[in-house]
Short mmCIF file of C-alpha atoms and ligand atoms in Angstrom, two decimals:
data_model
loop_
_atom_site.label_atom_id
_atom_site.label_comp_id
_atom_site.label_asym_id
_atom_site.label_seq_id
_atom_site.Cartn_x
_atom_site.Cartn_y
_atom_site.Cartn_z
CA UNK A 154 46.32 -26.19 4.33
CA UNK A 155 49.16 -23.76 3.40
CA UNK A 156 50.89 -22.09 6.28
CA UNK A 157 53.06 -18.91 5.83
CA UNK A 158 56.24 -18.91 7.42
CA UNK A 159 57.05 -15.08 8.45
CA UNK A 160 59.22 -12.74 6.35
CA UNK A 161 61.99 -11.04 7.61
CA UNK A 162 64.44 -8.50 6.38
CA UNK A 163 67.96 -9.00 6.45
CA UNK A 164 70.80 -6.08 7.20
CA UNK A 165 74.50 -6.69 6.71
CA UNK A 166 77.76 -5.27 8.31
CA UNK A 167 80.42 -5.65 5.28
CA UNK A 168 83.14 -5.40 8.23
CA UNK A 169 83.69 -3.12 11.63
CA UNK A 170 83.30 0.30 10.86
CA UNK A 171 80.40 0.11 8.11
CA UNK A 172 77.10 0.55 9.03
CA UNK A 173 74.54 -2.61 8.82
CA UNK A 174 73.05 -2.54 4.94
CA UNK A 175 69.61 -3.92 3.76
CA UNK A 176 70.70 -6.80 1.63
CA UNK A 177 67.05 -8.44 1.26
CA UNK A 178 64.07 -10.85 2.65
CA UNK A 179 63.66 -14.24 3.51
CA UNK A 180 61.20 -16.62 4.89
CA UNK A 181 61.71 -18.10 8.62
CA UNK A 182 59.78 -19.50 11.32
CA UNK A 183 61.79 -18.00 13.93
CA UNK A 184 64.93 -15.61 14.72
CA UNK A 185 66.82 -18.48 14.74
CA UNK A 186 66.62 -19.88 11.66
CA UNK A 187 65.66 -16.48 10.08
CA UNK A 188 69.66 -15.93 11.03
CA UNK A 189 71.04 -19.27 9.95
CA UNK A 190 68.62 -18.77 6.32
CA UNK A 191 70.40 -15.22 6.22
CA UNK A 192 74.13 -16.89 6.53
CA UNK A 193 73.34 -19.43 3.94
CA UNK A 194 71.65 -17.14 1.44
CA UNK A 195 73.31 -13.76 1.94
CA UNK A 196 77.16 -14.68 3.29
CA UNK A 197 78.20 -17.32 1.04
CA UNK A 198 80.92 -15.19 -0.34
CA UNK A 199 82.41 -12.86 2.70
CA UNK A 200 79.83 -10.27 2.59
CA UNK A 201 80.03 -9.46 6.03
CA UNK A 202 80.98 -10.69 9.58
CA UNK A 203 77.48 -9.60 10.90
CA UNK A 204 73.70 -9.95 10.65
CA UNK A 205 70.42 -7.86 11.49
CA UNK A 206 66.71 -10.01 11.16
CA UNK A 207 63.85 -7.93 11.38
CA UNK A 208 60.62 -9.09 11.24
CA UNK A 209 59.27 -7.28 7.84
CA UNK A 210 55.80 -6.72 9.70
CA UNK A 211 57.69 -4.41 12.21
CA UNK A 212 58.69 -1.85 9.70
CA UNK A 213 56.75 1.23 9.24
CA UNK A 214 57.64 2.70 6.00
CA UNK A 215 57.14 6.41 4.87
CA UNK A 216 54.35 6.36 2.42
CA UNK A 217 55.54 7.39 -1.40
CA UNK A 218 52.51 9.38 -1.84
CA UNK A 219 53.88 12.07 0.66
CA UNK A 220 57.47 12.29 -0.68
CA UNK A 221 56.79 15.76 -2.39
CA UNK A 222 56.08 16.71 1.41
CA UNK A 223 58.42 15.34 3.08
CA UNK A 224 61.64 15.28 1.47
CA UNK A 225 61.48 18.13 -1.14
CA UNK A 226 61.86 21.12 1.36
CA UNK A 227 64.77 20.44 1.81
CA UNK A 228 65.50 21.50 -1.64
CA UNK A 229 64.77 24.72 -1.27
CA UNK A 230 66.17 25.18 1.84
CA UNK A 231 69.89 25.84 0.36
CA UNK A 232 70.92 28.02 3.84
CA UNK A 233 71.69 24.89 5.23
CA UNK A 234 74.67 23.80 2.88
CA UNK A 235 78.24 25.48 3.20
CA UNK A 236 78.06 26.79 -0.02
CA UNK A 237 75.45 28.98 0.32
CA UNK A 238 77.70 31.33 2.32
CA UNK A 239 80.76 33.58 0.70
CA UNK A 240 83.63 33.61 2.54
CA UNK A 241 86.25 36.02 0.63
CA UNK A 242 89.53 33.61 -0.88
CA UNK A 243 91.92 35.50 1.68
CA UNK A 244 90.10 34.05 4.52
CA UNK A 245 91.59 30.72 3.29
CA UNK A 246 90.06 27.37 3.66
CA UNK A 247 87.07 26.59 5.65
CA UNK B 599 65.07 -15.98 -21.13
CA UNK B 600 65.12 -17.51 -17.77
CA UNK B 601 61.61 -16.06 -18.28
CA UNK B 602 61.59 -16.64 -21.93
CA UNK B 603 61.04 -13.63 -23.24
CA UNK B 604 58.05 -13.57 -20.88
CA UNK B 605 55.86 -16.98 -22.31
CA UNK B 606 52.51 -15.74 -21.64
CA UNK B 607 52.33 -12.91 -20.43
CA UNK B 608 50.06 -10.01 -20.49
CA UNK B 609 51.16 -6.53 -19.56
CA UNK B 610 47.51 -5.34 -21.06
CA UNK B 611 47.11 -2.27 -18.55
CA UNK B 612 43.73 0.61 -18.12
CA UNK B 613 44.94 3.45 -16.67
CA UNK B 614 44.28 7.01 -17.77
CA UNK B 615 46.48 7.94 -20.43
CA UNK B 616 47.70 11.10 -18.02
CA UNK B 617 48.95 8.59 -15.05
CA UNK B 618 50.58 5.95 -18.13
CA UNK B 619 52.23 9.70 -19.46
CA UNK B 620 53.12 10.54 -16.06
CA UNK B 621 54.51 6.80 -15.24
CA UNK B 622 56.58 6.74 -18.82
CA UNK B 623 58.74 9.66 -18.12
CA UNK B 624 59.87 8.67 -14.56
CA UNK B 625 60.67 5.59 -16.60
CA UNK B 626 62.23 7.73 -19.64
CA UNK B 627 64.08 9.59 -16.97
CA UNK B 628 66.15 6.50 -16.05
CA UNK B 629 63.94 6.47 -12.42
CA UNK B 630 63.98 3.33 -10.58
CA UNK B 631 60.32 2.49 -9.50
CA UNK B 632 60.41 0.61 -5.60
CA UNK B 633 57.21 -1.68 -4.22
CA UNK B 634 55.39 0.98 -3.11
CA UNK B 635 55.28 3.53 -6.07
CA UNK B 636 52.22 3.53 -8.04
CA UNK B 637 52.46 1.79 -11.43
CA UNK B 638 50.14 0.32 -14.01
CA UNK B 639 48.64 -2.78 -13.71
CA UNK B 640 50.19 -4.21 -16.68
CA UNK B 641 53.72 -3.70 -14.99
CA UNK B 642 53.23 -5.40 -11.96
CA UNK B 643 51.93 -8.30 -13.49
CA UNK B 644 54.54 -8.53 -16.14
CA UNK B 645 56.90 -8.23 -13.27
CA UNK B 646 55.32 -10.86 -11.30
CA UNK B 647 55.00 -13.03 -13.99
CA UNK B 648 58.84 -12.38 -15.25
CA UNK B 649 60.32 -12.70 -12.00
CA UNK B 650 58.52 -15.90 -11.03
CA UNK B 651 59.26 -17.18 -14.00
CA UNK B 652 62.91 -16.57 -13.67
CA UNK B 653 62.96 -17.33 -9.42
CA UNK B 654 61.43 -20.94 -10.84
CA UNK B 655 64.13 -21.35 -13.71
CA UNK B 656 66.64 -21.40 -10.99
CA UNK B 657 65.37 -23.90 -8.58
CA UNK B 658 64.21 -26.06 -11.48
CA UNK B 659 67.58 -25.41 -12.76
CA UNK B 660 69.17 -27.03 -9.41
CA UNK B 661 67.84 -30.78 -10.43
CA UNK B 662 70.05 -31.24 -14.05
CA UNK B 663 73.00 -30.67 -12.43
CA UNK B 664 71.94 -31.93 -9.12
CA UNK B 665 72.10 -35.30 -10.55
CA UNK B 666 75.78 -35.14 -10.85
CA UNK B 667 77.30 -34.11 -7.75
CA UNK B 668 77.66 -37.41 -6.25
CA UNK B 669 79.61 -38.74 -9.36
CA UNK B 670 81.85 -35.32 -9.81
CA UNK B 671 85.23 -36.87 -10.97
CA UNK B 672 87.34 -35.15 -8.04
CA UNK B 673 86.41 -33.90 -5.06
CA UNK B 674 87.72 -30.54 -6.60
CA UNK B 675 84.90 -30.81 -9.19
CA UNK B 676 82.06 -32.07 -6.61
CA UNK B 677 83.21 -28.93 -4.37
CA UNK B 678 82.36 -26.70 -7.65
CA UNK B 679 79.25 -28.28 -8.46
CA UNK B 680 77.38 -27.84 -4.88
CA UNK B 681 78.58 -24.45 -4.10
CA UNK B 682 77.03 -23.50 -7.98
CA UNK B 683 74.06 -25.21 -7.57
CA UNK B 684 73.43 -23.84 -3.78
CA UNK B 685 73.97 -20.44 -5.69
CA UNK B 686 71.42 -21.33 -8.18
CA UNK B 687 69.01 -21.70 -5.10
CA UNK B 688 70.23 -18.32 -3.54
CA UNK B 689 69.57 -16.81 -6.73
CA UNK B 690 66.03 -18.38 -6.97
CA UNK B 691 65.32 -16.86 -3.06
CA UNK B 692 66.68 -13.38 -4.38
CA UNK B 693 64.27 -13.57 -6.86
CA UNK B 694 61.21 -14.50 -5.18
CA UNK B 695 61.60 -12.17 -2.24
CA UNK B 696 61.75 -9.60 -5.40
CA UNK B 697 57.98 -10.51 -6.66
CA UNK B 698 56.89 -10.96 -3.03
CA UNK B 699 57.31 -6.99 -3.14
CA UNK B 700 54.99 -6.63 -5.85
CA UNK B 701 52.43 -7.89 -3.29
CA UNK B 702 52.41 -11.92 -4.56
CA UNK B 703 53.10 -14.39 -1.83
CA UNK B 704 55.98 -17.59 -1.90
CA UNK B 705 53.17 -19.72 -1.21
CA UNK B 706 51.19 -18.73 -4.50
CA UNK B 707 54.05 -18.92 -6.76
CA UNK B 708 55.04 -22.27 -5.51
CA UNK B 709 51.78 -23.26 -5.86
CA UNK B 710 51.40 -21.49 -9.62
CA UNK B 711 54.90 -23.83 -10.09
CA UNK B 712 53.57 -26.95 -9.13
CA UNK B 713 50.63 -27.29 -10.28
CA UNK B 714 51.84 -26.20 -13.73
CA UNK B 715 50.24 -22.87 -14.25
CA UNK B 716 53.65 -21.13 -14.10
CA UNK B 717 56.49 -21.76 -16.38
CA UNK B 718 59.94 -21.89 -15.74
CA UNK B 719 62.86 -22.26 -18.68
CA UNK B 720 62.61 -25.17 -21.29
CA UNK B 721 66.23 -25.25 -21.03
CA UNK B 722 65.59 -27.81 -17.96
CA UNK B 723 63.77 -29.74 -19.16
CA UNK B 724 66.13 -31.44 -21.21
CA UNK B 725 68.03 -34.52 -19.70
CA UNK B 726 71.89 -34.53 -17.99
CA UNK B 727 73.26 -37.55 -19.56
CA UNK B 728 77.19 -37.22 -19.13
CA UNK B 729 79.35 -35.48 -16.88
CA UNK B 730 80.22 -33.57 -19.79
CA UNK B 731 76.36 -31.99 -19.22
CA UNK B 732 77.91 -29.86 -16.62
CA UNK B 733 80.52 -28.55 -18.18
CA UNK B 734 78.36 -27.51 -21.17
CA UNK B 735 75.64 -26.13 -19.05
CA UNK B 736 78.37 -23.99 -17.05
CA UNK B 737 79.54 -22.63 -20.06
CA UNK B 738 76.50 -22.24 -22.56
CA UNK B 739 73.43 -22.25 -20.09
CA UNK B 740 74.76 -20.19 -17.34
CA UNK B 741 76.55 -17.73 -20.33
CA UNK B 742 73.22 -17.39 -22.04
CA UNK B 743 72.16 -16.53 -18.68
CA UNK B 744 74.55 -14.03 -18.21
CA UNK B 745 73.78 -12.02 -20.86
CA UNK B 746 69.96 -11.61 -20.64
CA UNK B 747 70.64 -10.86 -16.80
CA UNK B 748 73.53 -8.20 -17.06
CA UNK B 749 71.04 -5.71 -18.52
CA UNK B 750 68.40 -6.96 -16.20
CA UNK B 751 70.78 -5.22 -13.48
CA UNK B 752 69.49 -1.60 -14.92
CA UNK B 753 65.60 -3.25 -15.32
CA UNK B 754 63.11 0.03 -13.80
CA UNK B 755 62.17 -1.96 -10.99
CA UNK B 756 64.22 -1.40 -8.29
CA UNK B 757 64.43 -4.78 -6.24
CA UNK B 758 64.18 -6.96 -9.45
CA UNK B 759 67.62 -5.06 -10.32
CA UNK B 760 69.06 -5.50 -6.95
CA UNK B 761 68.54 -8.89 -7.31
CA UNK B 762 70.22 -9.53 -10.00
CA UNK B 763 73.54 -7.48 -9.45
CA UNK B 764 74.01 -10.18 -6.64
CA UNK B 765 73.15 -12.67 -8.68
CA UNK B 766 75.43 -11.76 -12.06
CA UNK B 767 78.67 -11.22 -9.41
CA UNK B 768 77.77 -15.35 -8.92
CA UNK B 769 77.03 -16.36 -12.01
CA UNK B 770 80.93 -15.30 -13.88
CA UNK B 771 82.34 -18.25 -11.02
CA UNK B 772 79.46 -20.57 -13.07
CA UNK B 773 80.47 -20.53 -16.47
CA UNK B 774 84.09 -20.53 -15.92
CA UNK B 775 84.05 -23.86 -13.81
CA UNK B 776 81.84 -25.40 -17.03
CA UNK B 777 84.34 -24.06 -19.48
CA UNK B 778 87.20 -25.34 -17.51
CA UNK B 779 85.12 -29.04 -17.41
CA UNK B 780 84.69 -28.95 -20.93
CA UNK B 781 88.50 -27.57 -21.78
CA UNK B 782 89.99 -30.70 -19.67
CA UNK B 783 87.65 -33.10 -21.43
CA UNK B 784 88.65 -31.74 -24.89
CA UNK B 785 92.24 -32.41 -24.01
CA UNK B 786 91.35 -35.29 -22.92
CA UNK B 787 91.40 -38.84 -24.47
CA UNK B 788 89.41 -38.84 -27.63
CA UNK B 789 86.82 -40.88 -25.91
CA UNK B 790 86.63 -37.55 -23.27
CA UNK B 791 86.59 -35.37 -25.84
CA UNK B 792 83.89 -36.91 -28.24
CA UNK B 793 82.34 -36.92 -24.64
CA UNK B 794 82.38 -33.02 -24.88
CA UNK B 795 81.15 -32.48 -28.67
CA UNK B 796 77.98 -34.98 -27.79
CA UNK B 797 77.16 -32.42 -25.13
CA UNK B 798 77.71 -29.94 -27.24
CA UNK B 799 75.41 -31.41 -30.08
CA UNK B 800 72.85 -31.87 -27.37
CA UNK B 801 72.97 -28.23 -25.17
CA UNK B 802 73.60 -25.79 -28.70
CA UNK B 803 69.95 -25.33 -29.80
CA UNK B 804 68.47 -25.65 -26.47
CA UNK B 805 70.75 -22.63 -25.68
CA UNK B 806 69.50 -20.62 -28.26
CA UNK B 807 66.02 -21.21 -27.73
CA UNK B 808 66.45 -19.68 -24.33
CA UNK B 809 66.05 -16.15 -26.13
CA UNK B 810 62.76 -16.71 -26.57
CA UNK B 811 60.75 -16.21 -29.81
CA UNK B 812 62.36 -14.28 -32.53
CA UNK B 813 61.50 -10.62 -32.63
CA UNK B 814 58.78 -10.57 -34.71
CA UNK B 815 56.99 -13.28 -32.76
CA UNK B 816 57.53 -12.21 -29.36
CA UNK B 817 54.10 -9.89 -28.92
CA UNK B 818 55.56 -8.71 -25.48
CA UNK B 819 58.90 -7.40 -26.41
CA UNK B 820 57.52 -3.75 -27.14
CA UNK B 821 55.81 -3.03 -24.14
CA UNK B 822 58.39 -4.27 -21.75
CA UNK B 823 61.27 -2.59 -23.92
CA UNK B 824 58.74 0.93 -23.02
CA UNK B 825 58.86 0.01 -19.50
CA UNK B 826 62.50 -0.67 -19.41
CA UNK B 827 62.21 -3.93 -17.90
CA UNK B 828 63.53 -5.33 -21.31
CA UNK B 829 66.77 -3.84 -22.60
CA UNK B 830 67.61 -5.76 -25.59
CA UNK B 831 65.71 -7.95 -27.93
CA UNK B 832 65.27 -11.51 -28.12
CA UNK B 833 67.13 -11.87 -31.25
CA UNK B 834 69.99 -9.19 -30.17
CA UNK B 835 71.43 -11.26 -27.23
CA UNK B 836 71.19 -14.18 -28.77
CA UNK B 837 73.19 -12.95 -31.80
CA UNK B 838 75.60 -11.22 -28.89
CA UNK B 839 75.56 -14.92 -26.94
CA UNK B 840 76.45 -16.62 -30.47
CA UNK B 841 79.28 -14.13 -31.49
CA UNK B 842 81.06 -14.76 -27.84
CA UNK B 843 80.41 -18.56 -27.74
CA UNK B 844 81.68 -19.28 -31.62
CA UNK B 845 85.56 -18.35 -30.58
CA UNK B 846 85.29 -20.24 -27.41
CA UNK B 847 84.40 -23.65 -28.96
CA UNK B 848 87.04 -22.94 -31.77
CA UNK B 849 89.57 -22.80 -28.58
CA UNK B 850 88.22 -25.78 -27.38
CA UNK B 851 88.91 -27.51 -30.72
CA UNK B 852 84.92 -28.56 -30.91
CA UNK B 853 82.04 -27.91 -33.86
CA UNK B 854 79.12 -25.79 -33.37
CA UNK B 855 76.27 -28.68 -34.60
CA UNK B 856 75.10 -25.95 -36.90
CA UNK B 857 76.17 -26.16 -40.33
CA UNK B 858 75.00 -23.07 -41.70
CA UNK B 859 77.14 -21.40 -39.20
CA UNK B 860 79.39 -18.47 -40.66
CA UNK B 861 80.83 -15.56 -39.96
CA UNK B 862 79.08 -12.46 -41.54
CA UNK B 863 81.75 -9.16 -42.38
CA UNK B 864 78.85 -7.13 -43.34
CA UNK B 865 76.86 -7.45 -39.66
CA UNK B 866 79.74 -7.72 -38.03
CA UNK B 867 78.30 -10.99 -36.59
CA UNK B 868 77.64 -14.64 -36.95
CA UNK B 869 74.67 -15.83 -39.29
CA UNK B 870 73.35 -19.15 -38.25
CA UNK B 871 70.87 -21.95 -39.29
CA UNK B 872 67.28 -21.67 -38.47
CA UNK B 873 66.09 -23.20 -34.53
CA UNK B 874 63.16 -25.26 -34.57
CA UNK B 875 60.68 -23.29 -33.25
CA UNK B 876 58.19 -26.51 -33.05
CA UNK B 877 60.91 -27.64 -30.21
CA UNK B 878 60.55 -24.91 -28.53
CA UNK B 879 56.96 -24.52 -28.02
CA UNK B 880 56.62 -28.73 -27.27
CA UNK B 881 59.42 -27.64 -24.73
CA UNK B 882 57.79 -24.54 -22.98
CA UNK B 883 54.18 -26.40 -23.35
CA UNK B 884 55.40 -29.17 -20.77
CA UNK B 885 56.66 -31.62 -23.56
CA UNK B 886 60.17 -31.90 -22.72
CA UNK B 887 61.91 -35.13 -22.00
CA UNK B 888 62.13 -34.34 -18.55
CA UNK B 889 59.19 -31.75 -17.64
CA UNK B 890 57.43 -34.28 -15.64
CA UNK B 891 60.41 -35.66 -13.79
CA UNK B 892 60.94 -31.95 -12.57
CA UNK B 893 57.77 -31.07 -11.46
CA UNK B 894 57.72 -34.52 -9.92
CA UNK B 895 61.16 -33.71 -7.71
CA UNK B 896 59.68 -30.45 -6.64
CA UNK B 897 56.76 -31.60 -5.84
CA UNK B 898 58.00 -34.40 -3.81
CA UNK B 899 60.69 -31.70 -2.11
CA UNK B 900 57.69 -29.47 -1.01
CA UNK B 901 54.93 -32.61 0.67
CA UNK B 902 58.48 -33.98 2.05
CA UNK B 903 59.10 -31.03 3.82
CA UNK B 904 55.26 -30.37 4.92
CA UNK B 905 55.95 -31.59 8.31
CA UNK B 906 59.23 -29.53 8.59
CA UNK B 907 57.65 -26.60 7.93
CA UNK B 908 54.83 -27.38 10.35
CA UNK B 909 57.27 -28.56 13.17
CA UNK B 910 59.34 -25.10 12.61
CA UNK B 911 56.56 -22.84 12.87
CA UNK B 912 54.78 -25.06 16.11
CA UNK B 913 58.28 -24.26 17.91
CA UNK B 914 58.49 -20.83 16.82
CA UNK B 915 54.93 -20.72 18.49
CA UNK B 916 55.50 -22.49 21.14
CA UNK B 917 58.75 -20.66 22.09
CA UNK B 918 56.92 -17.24 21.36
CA UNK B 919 54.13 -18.39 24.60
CA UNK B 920 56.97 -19.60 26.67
CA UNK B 921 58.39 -15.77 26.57
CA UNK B 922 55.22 -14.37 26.92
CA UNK B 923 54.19 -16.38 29.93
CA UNK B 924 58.03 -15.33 32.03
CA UNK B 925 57.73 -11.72 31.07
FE1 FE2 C 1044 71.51 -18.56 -11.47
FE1 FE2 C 1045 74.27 -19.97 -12.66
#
């Protein structure tokens, strides 16, 4: 009988101030190993001094089919960027 | 390459011709295409098949050079050889988390690699019979390596890409510790460096046949060229591997074992004598001197480790009811 051991995702912290970064997956049976698989397959070279697991099953992901939806308003919405307002050179910067 | 030039595959695909239109220009347009995108059939299983094929080549590729770590010369050289071969394992984990996002599961393709179905590079299936092997595999194996997967690292699909940025930052530490092997053999005694030449007589034409097929016999190269998953031909890296390996064994003081060997003004390029293709194909058919012995080891690593797996995932349950039952 084949078993499957549970996938996880793996999230990195290059050092303190950076935000935690999807590096990649890997198979565990538990948290615990999940994070010593993660050391040994993602930190062999100082890629960070911390590590996320998440359990790939609890991600809900945005569905691809509805990115013209979701994401291109905001193309068209250009009154929300700086530029899209003239402030005279005198006025100096702002 | 690692995959051959994709042995066997089949990126046949029966879309409408407006959704393959549609697909080619995100593709023309330099657009990376992620797990969930739609895509044709054809390109998922070419992927699958690639990157399994490549995710085998490097656990595979962990037993030739396996073999030597407990009789490295210096603890200096054994410290070199396990932290390369534990990065030949990271890279095959990269690589199969990469297919599992095409929808195919670890289980299958170890499975597909056991029992045969799936191939994995003929380069490993040749025998490690002198410590000189690892030198010569550093420099030639892992540098023909290196230059089918540096344009693999702007391949369309996204996580296949990914993967193998990681894995080319690794792979530059490979080549140099097996050119530095070879370099201190061939200033070595003469006994150390006729040590290095046998190697080299032994690892040159395998090294070439990792290309794959020449051009014009490689029925896949077109498609997966159109799909960007394919950069460069067969024949075109390996003329790029030869033209950057020639100077380096001329440093080394050693002979390429190919006499028709010569440098061509015109091309710009080395010409060289022709591979036996008849090799090859025994080779990538399962003939190789050592095919069975590999299949064998991983075979042996994965019933071994039945009862690990087992025993992990009964804790991991049993844990999971302990927490349930104090909440
Ligand atoms: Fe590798
Ligand atoms: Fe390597």
């Amino acid at each position: 009988m084949t078993m499957t051991t549970p996938l996880w995702e793996v999230f990195i912290r290059p050092r303190n101030g950076l935000a935690h970064k999807h590096v990649g997956s890997l198979h565990a049976a538990d948290e615990v190993m999940a994070l010593q698989a993660a050391r040994d397959v993602y930190t062999r070279r100082g890629e960070g001094n911390s590590i996320w697991v998440v359990p790939s099953a609890a991600i809900t992901a945005s569905d691809p089919d509805q990115a013209a939806e979701n994401f291109e308003p905001t193309a068209d919405k250009i009154y929300r960027h700086p530029t899209f307002y003239e402030i005279p050179d005198d006025v100096g910067h702002m | 390459m690692y995959s051959q030039g994709l042995i066997g595959a089949d990126n046949r695909t029966e879309e409408t011709p407006e959704f393959l239109a549609r697909f080619q220009k995100r593709i023309d347009a330099e657009e990376k295409i992620e797990p969930k995108d739609e895509m044709p059939e054809g390109y998922r299983r070419t992927l699958v098949r690639q990157i399994g094929q490549h995710a085998h080549s490097e656990i595979v590729g962990m037993l030739p050079e396996g073999n030597w770590i407990t009789r490295a010369p210096s603890l200096r050289r054994k410290a070199a050889l396990l932290a390369k071969v534990q990065d030949e394992g990271g890279h095959g984990l990269y690589l199969y988390s990469a297919a599992e996002t095409l929808g195919v599961s670890r289980e299958e393709m170890t499975e597909e690699l056991l029992s045969g179905k799936a191939k994995y590079s003929s380069i490993f299936n040749y025998p490690t019979l002198s410590w000189a092997d690892m030198g010569t595999i550093g420099w030639l194996v892992d540098g023909a390596a290196i230059m089918n997967q540096i344009p693999l690292c702007r391949c369309s699909f996204g996580p296949y890409a990914r993967a193998m940025i990681r894995v080319c930052k690794e792979e530059s530490f490979h080549q140099r510790q097996g050119y530095e092997i070879v370099m201190t053999l061939a200033q070595g005694t003469p006994a150390q460096k006729a040590m290095a030449q046998d190697s080299l007589n032994r690892w040159w034409w395998p090294s070439l046949m990792m290309f794959g097929p020449h051009d014009a016999d490689s029925q896949h190269s077109d498609q997966s060229m159109a799909w960007k998953i394919k950069r460069f031909t067969n024949d075109e890296l390996r003329q790029k591997f030869i033209d950057a390996t020639v100077p380096q064994a001329e440093f080394l003081g050693l002979t390429i074992p190919d006499p028709d060997l010569k440098w061509n003004e015109e091309k710009g390029g080395y010409d060289h004598g022709p591979i036996d293709w008849d090799e090859f194909w025994r080779v990538v058919k399962g003939h190789g001197p050592m095919a069975k012995d590999r299949i064998k080891a991983r075979k042996k690593a994965w019933d071994d480790g039945a009862w690990v797996r087992e025993a992990a995932l009964a804790h991991a349950e049993k844990r999971r009811a302990r927490k349930i039952a104090a909440e």
